[in-house]
Amino acid sequence: MAVIDAAPTEVSSAAHPASPRSQTPRRRSVWKRNAGLTFALPALVWFLVFTIGPLFSLFYFSMTNWRGLIAPRTFVGLDNFTKLFADPVLHQAALNTLIQLVITVPIVVCGAFMTAYYVNLRPRGHRFIRAVLFTPVLLSAPALALVFLGVFAPTGLVNGFLDTIGLGHIAKPWLANGDSAFIAIIIVILWASVSVSAVMLASAMNSLPTEVFEAAELDGCGHWRRMWLIAFPMAKGFVGVITTLQFLWTLFTSAAVVLLLTRGGPGTSTINLSFLVYDYAFNKSKVGYAQAIAVILFVLGVLGLIGIRRLFRSKP
Amino acid sequence: MTTTASPLNTRAQAAPVRASSSRGSRGISAFLTYLSHGAIWLYVLLLLVPIYYLVISAFKTNTAILNEPFNPFAGLVLDNFGKAWEQATLGPALLNQAYLTVGASVLTLLLAIPASYALARSKGKLGGIVERIFQVGFLVPAFAALVPTVMLAISMNLFHTREFLILFLPAGAMPLSVILLTQAMRTVPAELEESAVLDGASQMRVLWAVFLPVTMPTTITVIILNFLGFWNEYFFSLVIIGPDPALRTAQVALPTLSMTNAAQYGVLAAGIVITLIPVYIVYAIFAEKMEGAVLAGALKG
């Protein structure tokens, strides 16, 4: 098998740019050339069945009236979507998601980039800093949320600290107040994300050529300018990847943080779109409606990815 | 624990880029340097404090957590661990998590290794298309399809089973695993393969005896990445395996502690620490590898 397979590959790939002269040999060679691909078939089928399949049916489910996982569905066309646009709860969730994105993505990317630049200068203790930065990578979303449940609890870390330094009077149940609960969730996202991104960027930037920096230093170029005018353009590709990952994290993974920290409350003050996808489907018996939100979320995700790609490609 | 940090070696010999700027504005630049040192160490402190608070609280009585939140020696007890273990039935939960992690990891490798072998050797258009599918698939957010995935589990008669997760999780891990392994397999020298073929080795044999040994480092990277992902998986385990204490995973069992112990952070903290131990052990052993793996995972996106 291997022998049959190996020989025609070279021939056909060499002949490829030129237009084929006869049909039959070419067709046979196409078949032979790809025979080895049968090994890739199981992985591809797996991916299509378990990842792409459910994603496709999502679009159908989003057009049904469906009240529970085992309840019957009726097709209602775009009803869920028209309802979405008039739903104040959804507006709030969309606004919260937007605010979370606008705050967390730039802070994470800039903070991680500067931290990575700093760590790569190998100042005293950089190994220790690296090890600490890596810690949040190991925390699952539930562990992360529960750690911060203790931090923000009425008798938790923050209030304990305020008491200790004599500011006990500004202590309050942070998660029981709409505004502070919303800020708490953003803090959790930042706490978990800046460090992870910094670790990845630091390793990536490690491969940048040192000579450029040395030359810039001789020219009297300070760290600030070296960081943004030299390192940043060179690491732009990596920064784009980090931005993409952070965008997806804030958009989707934050659902677990919201669920375990505030359950969307108090009231609806901390709900976001990804939390609603879960909450409506599994707690509020609005499965079809939740799928419409999931479609919106998915479309937002795709648009964001395209936007980020555009932003970081272009100019060299 | 401080580790010999990852692939830094390349630059280790080169002169460090630190030293202050040569002339002028020395005062300002020195000030900025101190400022950045200060900022970074403040940030490191902010990262450490919640972890410190978590770990010391796990060993303290509730009154001690309340009255002396930062004192690591106040009211030391070990009950919290026993309570957390019992209340959340962490024993079976950890076993379930391990079963899920190992099962899904093995299945991922069984699917991804032959696929990568085929893609690395294929020079045709079709191979390129399949590779492209995996490259785009890397960014598909599975979370959006939470409910359709539950429906798939129901239709396969595998709702409320761990086995569905073992089948399902590899699909999400497939794109990255295949991309990383394909790239690694492309680096296998053609002569190695040719000589094996001349010796009459079958495809399976070539894969097993020639490609696998050469790509072992990448395979380990993939295993570590998948281990982190599978061990920490939450939402799909929650909605598909469900809350049955005999079946649920550690990540699903853990949050139940926060509901039964609203005012007892010690027990919750102990539970969190217990579920973190396996990951920390793996990290302690593979620290360098793990950092490399997380980086590799990000860069191939």
Coordinates of C-alpha atoms in Angstrom, one line a residue:
Chain A
M1 CA 0.0 0.0 0.0
A2 CA 2.7 2.4 1.0
V3 CA 4.7 1.8 -2.1
I4 CA 1.7 2.4 -4.4
D5 CA 1.0 5.5 -2.5
A6 CA 4.4 7.1 -2.4
A7 CA 5.4 7.0 -6.1
P8 CA 2.5 8.8 -7.8
T9 CA 2.6 11.6 -5.2
E10 CA 5.8 13.1 -6.5
V11 CA 4.7 12.8 -10.1
S12 CA 1.3 14.4 -9.6
S13 CA 2.5 17.2 -7.4
A14 CA 5.1 18.0 -10.0
A15 CA 2.6 17.9 -12.8
H16 CA 0.0 19.8 -10.9
P17 CA 0.5 23.4 -12.1
A18 CA 0.3 22.3 -15.8
S19 CA -3.2 21.4 -17.0
P20 CA -3.8 17.7 -17.3
R21 CA -3.6 16.2 -20.7
S22 CA -5.7 13.1 -20.3
Q23 CA -8.6 12.5 -17.9
T24 CA -8.4 8.9 -16.8
P25 CA -4.9 8.6 -15.5
R26 CA -5.4 11.8 -13.6
R27 CA -8.5 10.6 -12.0
R28 CA -6.8 7.4 -11.0
S29 CA -3.9 9.3 -9.6
V30 CA -6.2 11.5 -7.6
W31 CA -7.7 8.4 -6.1
K32 CA -4.3 6.9 -5.4
R33 CA -2.9 10.1 -4.1
N34 CA -5.6 10.4 -1.5
A35 CA -5.8 6.7 -0.6
G36 CA -3.6 7.4 2.4
L37 CA -6.1 9.9 3.7
T38 CA -8.4 7.1 4.9
F39 CA -6.3 7.3 8.1
A40 CA -7.7 10.8 8.6
L41 CA -11.3 9.8 8.0
P42 CA -12.2 8.7 11.6
A43 CA -10.8 11.9 13.1
L44 CA -12.7 14.0 10.5
V45 CA -15.9 12.1 11.0
W46 CA -15.6 12.5 14.8
F47 CA -15.1 16.2 14.4
L48 CA -18.0 16.6 12.0
V49 CA -20.4 14.5 14.1
F50 CA -19.7 15.9 17.5
T51 CA -18.8 19.5 16.8
I52 CA -20.1 20.6 13.5
G53 CA -23.3 18.5 13.6
P54 CA -24.6 20.0 16.8
L55 CA -23.7 23.5 15.6
F56 CA -25.8 23.0 12.5
S57 CA -28.8 21.7 14.4
L58 CA -28.5 24.8 16.6
F59 CA -29.8 26.9 13.7
Y60 CA -32.9 24.6 13.4
F61 CA -33.5 24.5 17.1
S62 CA -33.3 28.3 17.3
M63 CA -36.4 28.4 15.1
T64 CA -38.6 26.3 17.3
N65 CA -40.9 26.8 20.2
W66 CA -39.5 24.4 22.7
R67 CA -40.1 24.4 26.5
G68 CA -38.0 21.6 27.8
L69 CA -35.4 19.1 26.6
I70 CA -37.9 16.2 26.4
A71 CA -40.9 18.4 25.5
P72 CA -42.1 18.4 21.8
R73 CA -40.8 21.2 19.5
T74 CA -42.9 23.2 17.0
F75 CA -41.3 25.1 14.2
V76 CA -42.0 28.8 14.5
G77 CA -39.6 30.3 12.0
L78 CA -38.0 33.5 13.1
D79 CA -40.3 34.2 16.0
N80 CA -37.6 33.7 18.6
F81 CA -35.5 36.3 16.9
T82 CA -38.2 38.9 16.7
K83 CA -38.9 38.3 20.3
L84 CA -35.2 38.7 21.1
F85 CA -35.1 42.2 19.7
A86 CA -37.9 43.4 22.0
D87 CA -36.7 41.6 25.1
P88 CA -35.2 44.0 27.8
V89 CA -33.5 41.1 29.6
L90 CA -31.6 40.3 26.4
H91 CA -30.7 43.9 25.9
Q92 CA -29.2 44.0 29.3
A93 CA -27.3 40.8 28.7
A94 CA -26.0 42.1 25.3
L95 CA -24.9 45.3 26.9
N96 CA -23.2 43.5 29.8
T97 CA -21.4 41.2 27.3
L98 CA -20.3 44.2 25.3
I99 CA -19.0 46.0 28.4
Q100 CA -17.1 42.9 29.5
L101 CA -15.5 42.6 26.1
V102 CA -14.6 46.3 25.8
I103 CA -13.0 46.3 29.2
T104 CA -11.3 42.9 29.4
V105 CA -9.9 42.4 25.9
P106 CA -7.8 45.6 25.7
I107 CA -6.6 45.4 29.3
V108 CA -5.7 41.8 29.0
V109 CA -3.8 42.2 25.7
C110 CA -1.9 45.4 26.8
G111 CA -1.3 44.2 30.3
A112 CA -0.1 40.8 29.1
F113 CA 2.1 42.3 26.5
M114 CA 3.8 44.6 28.9
T115 CA 4.2 41.9 31.5
A116 CA 5.6 39.6 28.8
Y117 CA 8.1 42.2 27.7
Y118 CA 9.1 42.8 31.3
V119 CA 9.6 39.1 32.0
N120 CA 11.7 38.7 28.9
L121 CA 14.1 41.3 30.2
R122 CA 15.0 38.7 32.8
P123 CA 15.0 41.0 35.8
R124 CA 15.6 39.6 39.2
G125 CA 13.1 36.9 40.1
H126 CA 11.7 36.4 36.6
R127 CA 11.5 32.7 37.1
F128 CA 9.4 33.1 40.1
I129 CA 7.2 35.6 38.3
R130 CA 6.7 33.1 35.5
A131 CA 5.7 30.3 37.9
V132 CA 3.2 32.6 39.6
L133 CA 1.8 33.8 36.2
F134 CA 1.2 30.2 35.3
T135 CA -1.0 29.4 38.3
P136 CA -4.3 30.5 36.8
V137 CA -3.8 28.2 33.9
L138 CA -4.3 25.3 36.2
L139 CA -7.6 26.5 37.7
S140 CA -10.8 25.1 36.2
A141 CA -13.6 27.6 35.7
P142 CA -15.5 26.3 38.8
A143 CA -12.3 26.5 40.9
L144 CA -11.7 30.0 39.7
A145 CA -15.2 31.1 40.5
L146 CA -15.2 29.5 43.9
V147 CA -11.9 31.0 44.9
F148 CA -13.4 34.4 44.2
L149 CA -16.6 33.5 46.0
G150 CA -14.4 33.4 49.1
V151 CA -12.6 36.6 48.1
F152 CA -15.8 38.7 47.7
A153 CA -18.0 37.0 50.4
P154 CA -19.4 39.2 53.1
T155 CA -16.9 37.7 55.5
G156 CA -14.3 37.1 52.8
L157 CA -10.8 38.3 51.8
V158 CA -11.6 41.8 50.6
N159 CA -13.7 42.7 53.6
G160 CA -11.2 41.1 56.0
F161 CA -8.5 43.2 54.4
L162 CA -10.5 46.4 54.7
D163 CA -11.1 45.6 58.4
T164 CA -7.4 45.0 59.0
I165 CA -6.4 48.4 57.5
G166 CA -9.1 50.2 59.3
L167 CA -11.5 50.8 56.4
G168 CA -14.1 48.4 57.8
H169 CA -16.8 51.0 57.1
I170 CA -16.6 50.6 53.3
A171 CA -16.8 46.8 53.5
K172 CA -20.0 45.4 52.0
P173 CA -21.4 42.2 50.5
W174 CA -19.8 42.8 47.1
L175 CA -21.7 40.2 45.2
A176 CA -25.1 41.3 46.6
N177 CA -24.9 44.7 44.9
G178 CA -25.5 45.0 41.2
D179 CA -22.7 47.3 40.3
S180 CA -20.0 45.8 42.5
A181 CA -21.0 42.3 41.5
F182 CA -20.6 43.2 37.8
I183 CA -17.2 44.7 38.5
A184 CA -16.3 41.6 40.6
I185 CA -16.9 39.4 37.5
I186 CA -14.7 41.6 35.4
I187 CA -11.9 41.4 38.0
V188 CA -12.2 37.6 38.0
I189 CA -11.8 37.5 34.2
L190 CA -8.8 39.9 34.3
W191 CA -7.2 38.0 37.2
A192 CA -7.4 34.7 35.3
S193 CA -6.6 36.0 31.9
V194 CA -3.8 38.6 32.0
S195 CA -1.3 36.1 33.5
V196 CA -2.2 33.3 31.1
S197 CA -1.8 35.5 28.1
A198 CA 1.4 37.0 29.5
V199 CA 2.9 33.5 29.8
M200 CA 2.1 32.7 26.2
L201 CA 3.3 36.0 24.9
A202 CA 6.5 35.8 26.9
S203 CA 7.4 32.5 25.3
A204 CA 6.5 33.7 21.9
M205 CA 8.4 37.0 22.2
N206 CA 11.4 35.0 23.4
S207 CA 12.1 34.0 19.8
L208 CA 12.3 37.6 18.6
P209 CA 15.8 38.6 17.4
T210 CA 17.8 40.3 20.1
E211 CA 20.1 42.3 17.8
V212 CA 17.3 44.7 16.9
F213 CA 16.8 45.5 20.6
E214 CA 20.5 46.0 21.2
A215 CA 20.8 48.3 18.2
A216 CA 17.8 50.3 19.4
E217 CA 19.3 50.5 22.9
L218 CA 22.6 51.9 21.5
D219 CA 20.5 54.5 19.7
G220 CA 19.2 55.7 23.0
C221 CA 15.8 54.2 22.6
G222 CA 14.1 53.7 26.0
H223 CA 12.2 50.6 27.1
W224 CA 8.8 52.3 26.5
R225 CA 9.7 53.0 22.9
R226 CA 11.5 49.7 22.4
M227 CA 8.4 47.9 23.7
W228 CA 5.8 49.6 21.6
L229 CA 7.8 50.6 18.5
I230 CA 9.9 47.5 18.1
A231 CA 8.7 44.6 20.1
F232 CA 5.0 45.2 19.4
P233 CA 5.1 45.3 15.6
M234 CA 7.3 42.2 15.6
A235 CA 5.1 40.3 17.9
K236 CA 1.9 41.5 16.2
G237 CA 0.9 38.1 15.0
F238 CA 1.1 36.5 18.4
V239 CA -0.7 39.5 19.9
G240 CA -3.5 38.8 17.4
V241 CA -3.7 35.2 18.5
I242 CA -3.9 36.3 22.2
T243 CA -6.6 38.8 21.4
T244 CA -8.6 36.1 19.6
L245 CA -8.3 33.7 22.5
Q246 CA -9.2 36.4 25.0
F247 CA -12.2 37.5 23.0
L248 CA -13.5 33.9 22.9
W249 CA -12.8 33.4 26.6
T250 CA -14.7 36.5 27.6
L251 CA -17.6 35.8 25.2
F252 CA -18.1 32.1 26.1
T253 CA -16.1 30.8 29.1
S254 CA -17.2 33.7 31.4
A255 CA -20.6 31.9 31.6
A256 CA -19.2 29.6 34.3
V257 CA -17.9 32.5 36.3
V258 CA -21.3 34.2 36.2
L259 CA -23.2 31.0 37.0
L260 CA -21.1 30.1 40.0
L261 CA -20.4 33.6 41.4
T262 CA -23.7 35.4 41.0
R263 CA -26.2 33.3 39.0
G264 CA -26.8 36.4 37.0
G265 CA -28.0 38.3 40.0
P266 CA -28.8 40.3 42.0
G267 CA -31.8 40.7 39.7
T268 CA -30.4 40.6 36.2
S269 CA -27.4 42.9 36.8
T270 CA -24.7 40.4 36.0
I271 CA -26.3 38.3 33.2
N272 CA -24.5 38.1 30.0
L273 CA -25.3 36.3 26.7
S274 CA -23.4 33.1 27.3
F275 CA -24.9 32.8 30.8
L276 CA -28.4 33.2 29.3
V277 CA -27.8 30.4 26.8
Y278 CA -27.3 28.1 29.8
D279 CA -29.8 29.6 32.1
Y280 CA -32.8 29.8 29.7
A281 CA -32.3 26.3 28.4
F282 CA -31.7 24.5 31.7
N283 CA -33.4 26.6 34.4
K284 CA -36.1 28.6 32.7
S285 CA -37.6 26.1 30.3
K286 CA -37.1 28.3 27.2
V287 CA -35.0 26.0 25.2
G288 CA -35.8 27.2 21.8
Y289 CA -35.4 30.8 22.8
A290 CA -32.0 30.0 24.4
Q291 CA -30.9 28.5 21.0
A292 CA -31.8 31.8 19.3
I293 CA -29.5 33.5 21.8
A294 CA -26.8 30.9 21.1
V295 CA -27.1 31.7 17.4
I296 CA -26.6 35.4 18.1
L297 CA -23.7 34.5 20.3
F298 CA -22.2 32.3 17.6
V299 CA -22.6 35.0 15.0
L300 CA -21.0 37.6 17.3
G301 CA -18.1 35.2 17.8
V302 CA -17.5 34.8 14.1
L303 CA -17.8 38.5 13.4
G304 CA -15.4 39.2 16.3
L305 CA -12.9 36.7 14.9
I306 CA -13.0 38.2 11.5
G307 CA -12.7 41.7 12.9
I308 CA -9.6 40.8 15.0
R309 CA -8.0 39.0 12.0
R310 CA -8.5 42.2 9.9
L311 CA -7.1 44.4 12.7
F312 CA -3.9 42.4 13.1
R313 CA -3.2 41.5 9.5
S314 CA -2.8 44.4 7.2
K315 CA 0.2 46.7 7.6
P316 CA 3.5 44.9 8.1
Chain B
M1 CA 8.9 24.9 42.6
T2 CA 10.6 27.8 40.8
T3 CA 11.2 26.3 37.5
T4 CA 13.9 26.4 34.9
A5 CA 11.6 28.4 32.6
S6 CA 10.7 27.0 29.2
P7 CA 12.4 27.5 25.8
L8 CA 14.3 30.5 27.0
N9 CA 17.6 28.8 26.3
T10 CA 18.0 30.3 22.8
R11 CA 18.5 33.8 24.3
A12 CA 20.3 32.8 27.4
Q13 CA 23.7 33.5 26.0
A14 CA 22.8 36.7 24.3
A15 CA 23.3 39.9 26.4
P16 CA 20.3 40.8 28.4
V17 CA 18.4 43.8 27.0
R18 CA 18.1 45.5 30.3
A19 CA 20.7 48.2 31.3
S20 CA 19.4 51.7 31.5
S21 CA 19.5 54.1 28.5
S22 CA 22.8 55.6 27.6
R23 CA 22.5 59.4 28.0
G24 CA 20.0 62.1 29.0
S25 CA 16.7 61.7 30.8
R26 CA 18.3 59.3 33.2
G27 CA 16.3 60.4 36.2
I28 CA 12.9 59.9 34.4
S29 CA 13.9 56.5 32.9
A30 CA 15.2 55.3 36.3
F31 CA 11.9 56.4 37.8
L32 CA 9.9 54.5 35.1
T33 CA 12.0 51.4 35.7
Y34 CA 11.2 51.4 39.4
L35 CA 7.6 52.1 38.6
S36 CA 7.4 49.0 36.3
H37 CA 9.2 46.8 38.8
G38 CA 6.7 48.0 41.4
A39 CA 3.8 47.4 39.1
I40 CA 4.8 43.9 38.2
W41 CA 5.4 42.9 41.8
L42 CA 2.1 44.4 42.9
Y43 CA 0.4 42.3 40.2
V44 CA 2.3 39.2 41.3
L45 CA 1.1 39.9 44.8
L46 CA -2.5 40.3 43.6
L47 CA -2.2 36.9 41.8
L48 CA -0.8 35.2 45.0
V49 CA -3.1 36.7 47.6
P50 CA -6.3 34.8 46.6
I51 CA -4.3 31.6 46.3
Y52 CA -2.7 32.2 49.7
Y53 CA -6.1 32.9 51.2
L54 CA -7.5 29.8 49.7
V55 CA -4.8 27.5 50.9
I56 CA -4.6 28.8 54.5
S57 CA -8.4 28.9 54.8
A58 CA -8.5 25.2 53.9
F59 CA -6.7 24.5 57.1
K60 CA -8.5 26.9 59.4
T61 CA -11.7 26.9 61.5
N62 CA -14.5 29.1 60.4
T63 CA -14.1 31.5 63.3
A64 CA -10.3 31.8 62.6
I65 CA -11.1 32.6 58.9
L66 CA -13.4 35.3 60.1
N67 CA -11.4 36.8 62.9
E68 CA -7.8 36.5 61.5
P69 CA -8.2 36.1 57.8
F70 CA -4.5 36.5 57.0
N71 CA -2.9 34.6 59.9
P72 CA -1.8 31.2 58.6
F73 CA -1.5 29.8 62.1
A74 CA -4.8 30.7 63.7
G75 CA -7.2 27.9 64.5
L76 CA -5.5 25.1 62.5
V77 CA -7.7 22.1 61.7
L78 CA -7.8 19.3 59.2
D79 CA -11.5 18.6 59.5
N80 CA -12.3 20.7 56.4
F81 CA -10.7 18.2 54.1
G82 CA -12.7 15.3 55.6
K83 CA -15.9 17.3 55.4
A84 CA -15.4 18.4 51.9
W85 CA -14.5 14.9 50.9
E86 CA -17.7 13.5 52.4
Q87 CA -20.2 16.2 51.6
A88 CA -19.3 16.4 47.9
T89 CA -18.5 12.7 47.7
L90 CA -15.1 13.7 46.2
G91 CA -13.8 10.2 46.1
P92 CA -16.0 8.9 43.3
A93 CA -16.0 12.4 41.8
L94 CA -12.3 12.4 41.3
L95 CA -12.4 8.8 40.0
N96 CA -15.0 9.9 37.5
Q97 CA -13.0 12.9 36.5
A98 CA -9.9 10.6 36.0
Y99 CA -11.9 8.1 34.0
L100 CA -13.2 10.8 31.8
T101 CA -9.8 12.4 31.4
V102 CA -7.9 9.2 30.6
G103 CA -10.7 7.8 28.3
A104 CA -11.0 11.0 26.3
S105 CA -7.2 11.5 26.1
V106 CA -6.6 7.9 24.8
L107 CA -9.4 8.3 22.3
T108 CA -8.1 11.6 21.1
L109 CA -4.7 10.1 20.5
L110 CA -6.1 7.1 18.7
L111 CA -8.0 9.4 16.3
A112 CA -5.5 12.2 16.0
I113 CA -2.2 10.3 15.4
P114 CA -3.3 8.3 12.3
A115 CA -5.0 11.4 11.0
S116 CA -1.9 13.5 11.4
Y117 CA 0.2 10.8 9.8
A118 CA -2.1 10.8 6.8
L119 CA -2.2 14.5 6.5
A120 CA 1.5 14.9 6.9
R121 CA 2.2 12.5 4.1
S122 CA -0.6 13.6 1.8
K123 CA 0.5 16.1 -0.9
G124 CA -2.9 16.2 -2.7
K125 CA -5.5 18.9 -2.5
L126 CA -7.9 16.9 -0.5
G127 CA -5.4 16.6 2.4
G128 CA -5.0 20.3 2.3
I129 CA -8.8 20.8 2.6
V130 CA -9.1 18.4 5.5
E131 CA -6.2 20.2 7.3
R132 CA -7.9 23.5 6.6
I133 CA -11.1 22.2 8.2
F134 CA -9.2 21.4 11.4
Q135 CA -7.5 24.8 11.3
V136 CA -10.8 26.6 11.2
G137 CA -12.4 24.1 13.6
F138 CA -9.9 25.2 16.2
L139 CA -11.9 28.4 16.7
V140 CA -15.4 26.8 16.7
P141 CA -16.9 27.6 20.1
A142 CA -18.5 24.4 21.2
F143 CA -20.3 26.2 24.1
A144 CA -22.9 27.6 21.7
A145 CA -24.0 24.1 20.8
L146 CA -24.6 23.1 24.4
V147 CA -28.2 22.1 23.9
P148 CA -27.8 20.4 20.5
T149 CA -25.0 18.3 22.1
V150 CA -27.4 17.2 24.9
M151 CA -29.9 16.2 22.1
L152 CA -27.2 14.2 20.4
A153 CA -26.4 12.4 23.7
I154 CA -30.1 11.7 24.2
S155 CA -30.5 10.4 20.6
M156 CA -27.5 8.1 21.2
N157 CA -29.0 6.8 24.4
L158 CA -26.0 8.1 26.2
F159 CA -27.6 10.9 28.2
H160 CA -26.5 10.9 31.9
T161 CA -23.5 8.8 31.1
R162 CA -19.8 9.5 31.4
E163 CA -19.2 7.6 28.2
F164 CA -20.8 10.3 26.1
L165 CA -18.3 12.8 27.4
I166 CA -15.5 10.4 26.6
L167 CA -16.7 10.2 23.0
F168 CA -17.6 13.9 22.8
L169 CA -14.6 15.7 24.3
P170 CA -12.0 14.3 21.8
A171 CA -14.0 16.0 19.0
G172 CA -13.3 19.4 20.5
A173 CA -9.7 18.6 21.1
M174 CA -9.2 17.1 17.6
P175 CA -8.4 20.3 15.7
L176 CA -5.5 21.4 17.9
S177 CA -4.2 17.9 18.4
V178 CA -4.2 17.2 14.6
I179 CA -2.6 20.5 13.7
L180 CA 0.2 20.1 16.2
L181 CA 0.9 16.5 15.4
T182 CA 0.7 17.0 11.6
Q183 CA 3.3 19.8 11.8
A184 CA 5.5 17.5 13.9
M185 CA 5.2 14.6 11.5
R186 CA 6.2 16.8 8.6
T187 CA 9.6 17.1 10.1
V188 CA 10.2 13.3 9.9
P189 CA 13.0 12.9 7.3
A190 CA 11.8 11.2 4.1
E191 CA 14.8 8.8 4.1
L192 CA 13.8 7.3 7.4
E193 CA 10.4 6.5 5.9
E194 CA 11.7 5.2 2.6
S195 CA 14.2 2.8 4.2
A196 CA 11.4 1.4 6.4
V197 CA 9.2 1.0 3.3
L198 CA 12.0 -0.7 1.4
D199 CA 12.3 -3.2 4.3
G200 CA 8.7 -4.1 3.6
A201 CA 7.1 -2.3 6.6
S202 CA 3.3 -1.7 6.4
Q203 CA 1.8 1.7 6.8
M204 CA 0.9 0.9 10.4
R205 CA 4.4 -0.3 11.1
V206 CA 5.9 2.9 9.5
L207 CA 3.6 5.0 11.7
W208 CA 4.4 3.0 14.8
A209 CA 8.2 2.5 14.4
V210 CA 9.3 5.6 12.5
F211 CA 6.8 8.5 13.0
L212 CA 5.8 8.0 16.6
P213 CA 9.2 7.9 18.2
V214 CA 10.3 11.0 16.3
T215 CA 7.2 13.0 17.2
M216 CA 7.1 11.9 20.9
P217 CA 7.7 15.4 22.3
T218 CA 4.8 16.8 20.4
T219 CA 2.6 13.9 21.4
I220 CA 3.4 14.7 25.1
T221 CA 2.6 18.3 24.4
V222 CA -0.8 17.2 23.1
I223 CA -1.4 14.9 26.0
I224 CA -0.7 17.7 28.5
L225 CA -2.9 20.1 26.7
N226 CA -5.8 17.7 26.6
F227 CA -5.2 16.6 30.2
L228 CA -5.7 20.3 31.3
G229 CA -8.7 20.7 29.1
F230 CA -10.4 17.4 30.1
W231 CA -9.6 17.6 33.8
N232 CA -11.0 21.1 34.0
E233 CA -14.1 20.6 31.7
Y234 CA -17.3 21.9 33.4
F235 CA -20.4 22.8 31.4
F236 CA -20.8 19.7 29.3
S237 CA -20.2 17.5 32.3
L238 CA -22.7 19.5 34.2
V239 CA -25.5 19.3 31.7
I240 CA -24.8 15.8 30.2
I241 CA -23.5 13.7 33.0
G242 CA -25.7 15.6 35.5
P243 CA -25.7 15.8 39.3
D244 CA -25.9 12.1 40.2
P245 CA -23.2 11.6 42.9
A246 CA -22.2 8.2 41.5
L247 CA -21.5 9.6 38.0
R248 CA -20.7 13.3 38.4
T249 CA -17.2 14.6 37.9
A250 CA -15.1 16.5 40.4
Q251 CA -15.7 19.9 38.6
V252 CA -19.4 19.3 38.9
A253 CA -19.2 18.1 42.5
L254 CA -17.1 21.0 43.7
P255 CA -19.7 23.8 43.4
T256 CA -22.2 21.8 45.4
L257 CA -20.0 22.6 48.4
S258 CA -20.7 26.3 48.0
M259 CA -24.4 25.7 48.3
T260 CA -24.2 23.4 51.4
N261 CA -21.6 25.6 53.1
A262 CA -22.7 29.1 52.4
A263 CA -21.0 30.4 55.5
Q264 CA -18.2 27.9 55.8
Y265 CA -15.4 28.9 53.4
G266 CA -13.0 26.5 55.1
V267 CA -14.8 23.4 53.7
L268 CA -15.2 24.9 50.3
A269 CA -11.5 25.9 50.2
A270 CA -10.5 22.4 51.2
G271 CA -12.6 21.0 48.4
I272 CA -11.0 23.3 45.8
V273 CA -7.5 22.4 47.1
I274 CA -8.3 18.7 46.7
T275 CA -9.4 19.0 43.1
L276 CA -6.3 21.1 42.3
I277 CA -3.9 18.6 43.7
P278 CA -3.8 16.3 40.6
V279 CA -3.2 19.2 38.3
Y280 CA -0.4 20.6 40.5
I281 CA 1.3 17.2 40.6
V282 CA 1.3 17.1 36.8
Y283 CA 2.5 20.7 36.7
A284 CA 5.3 20.0 39.2
I285 CA 6.5 17.1 37.1
F286 CA 6.0 18.6 33.6
A287 CA 6.4 22.4 34.4
E288 CA 8.6 23.2 31.4
K289 CA 6.7 20.9 29.1
M290 CA 3.4 22.4 30.2
E291 CA 4.4 26.0 29.6
G292 CA 5.6 24.9 26.2
A293 CA 2.3 23.1 25.6
V294 CA 0.1 26.0 26.5
L295 CA 2.2 28.2 24.2
A296 CA 2.0 25.7 21.3
G297 CA -1.7 25.5 21.8
A298 CA -2.0 29.2 21.4
L299 CA 0.3 29.8 18.5
K300 CA -1.2 27.3 16.1
G301 CA -4.5 29.0 16.1

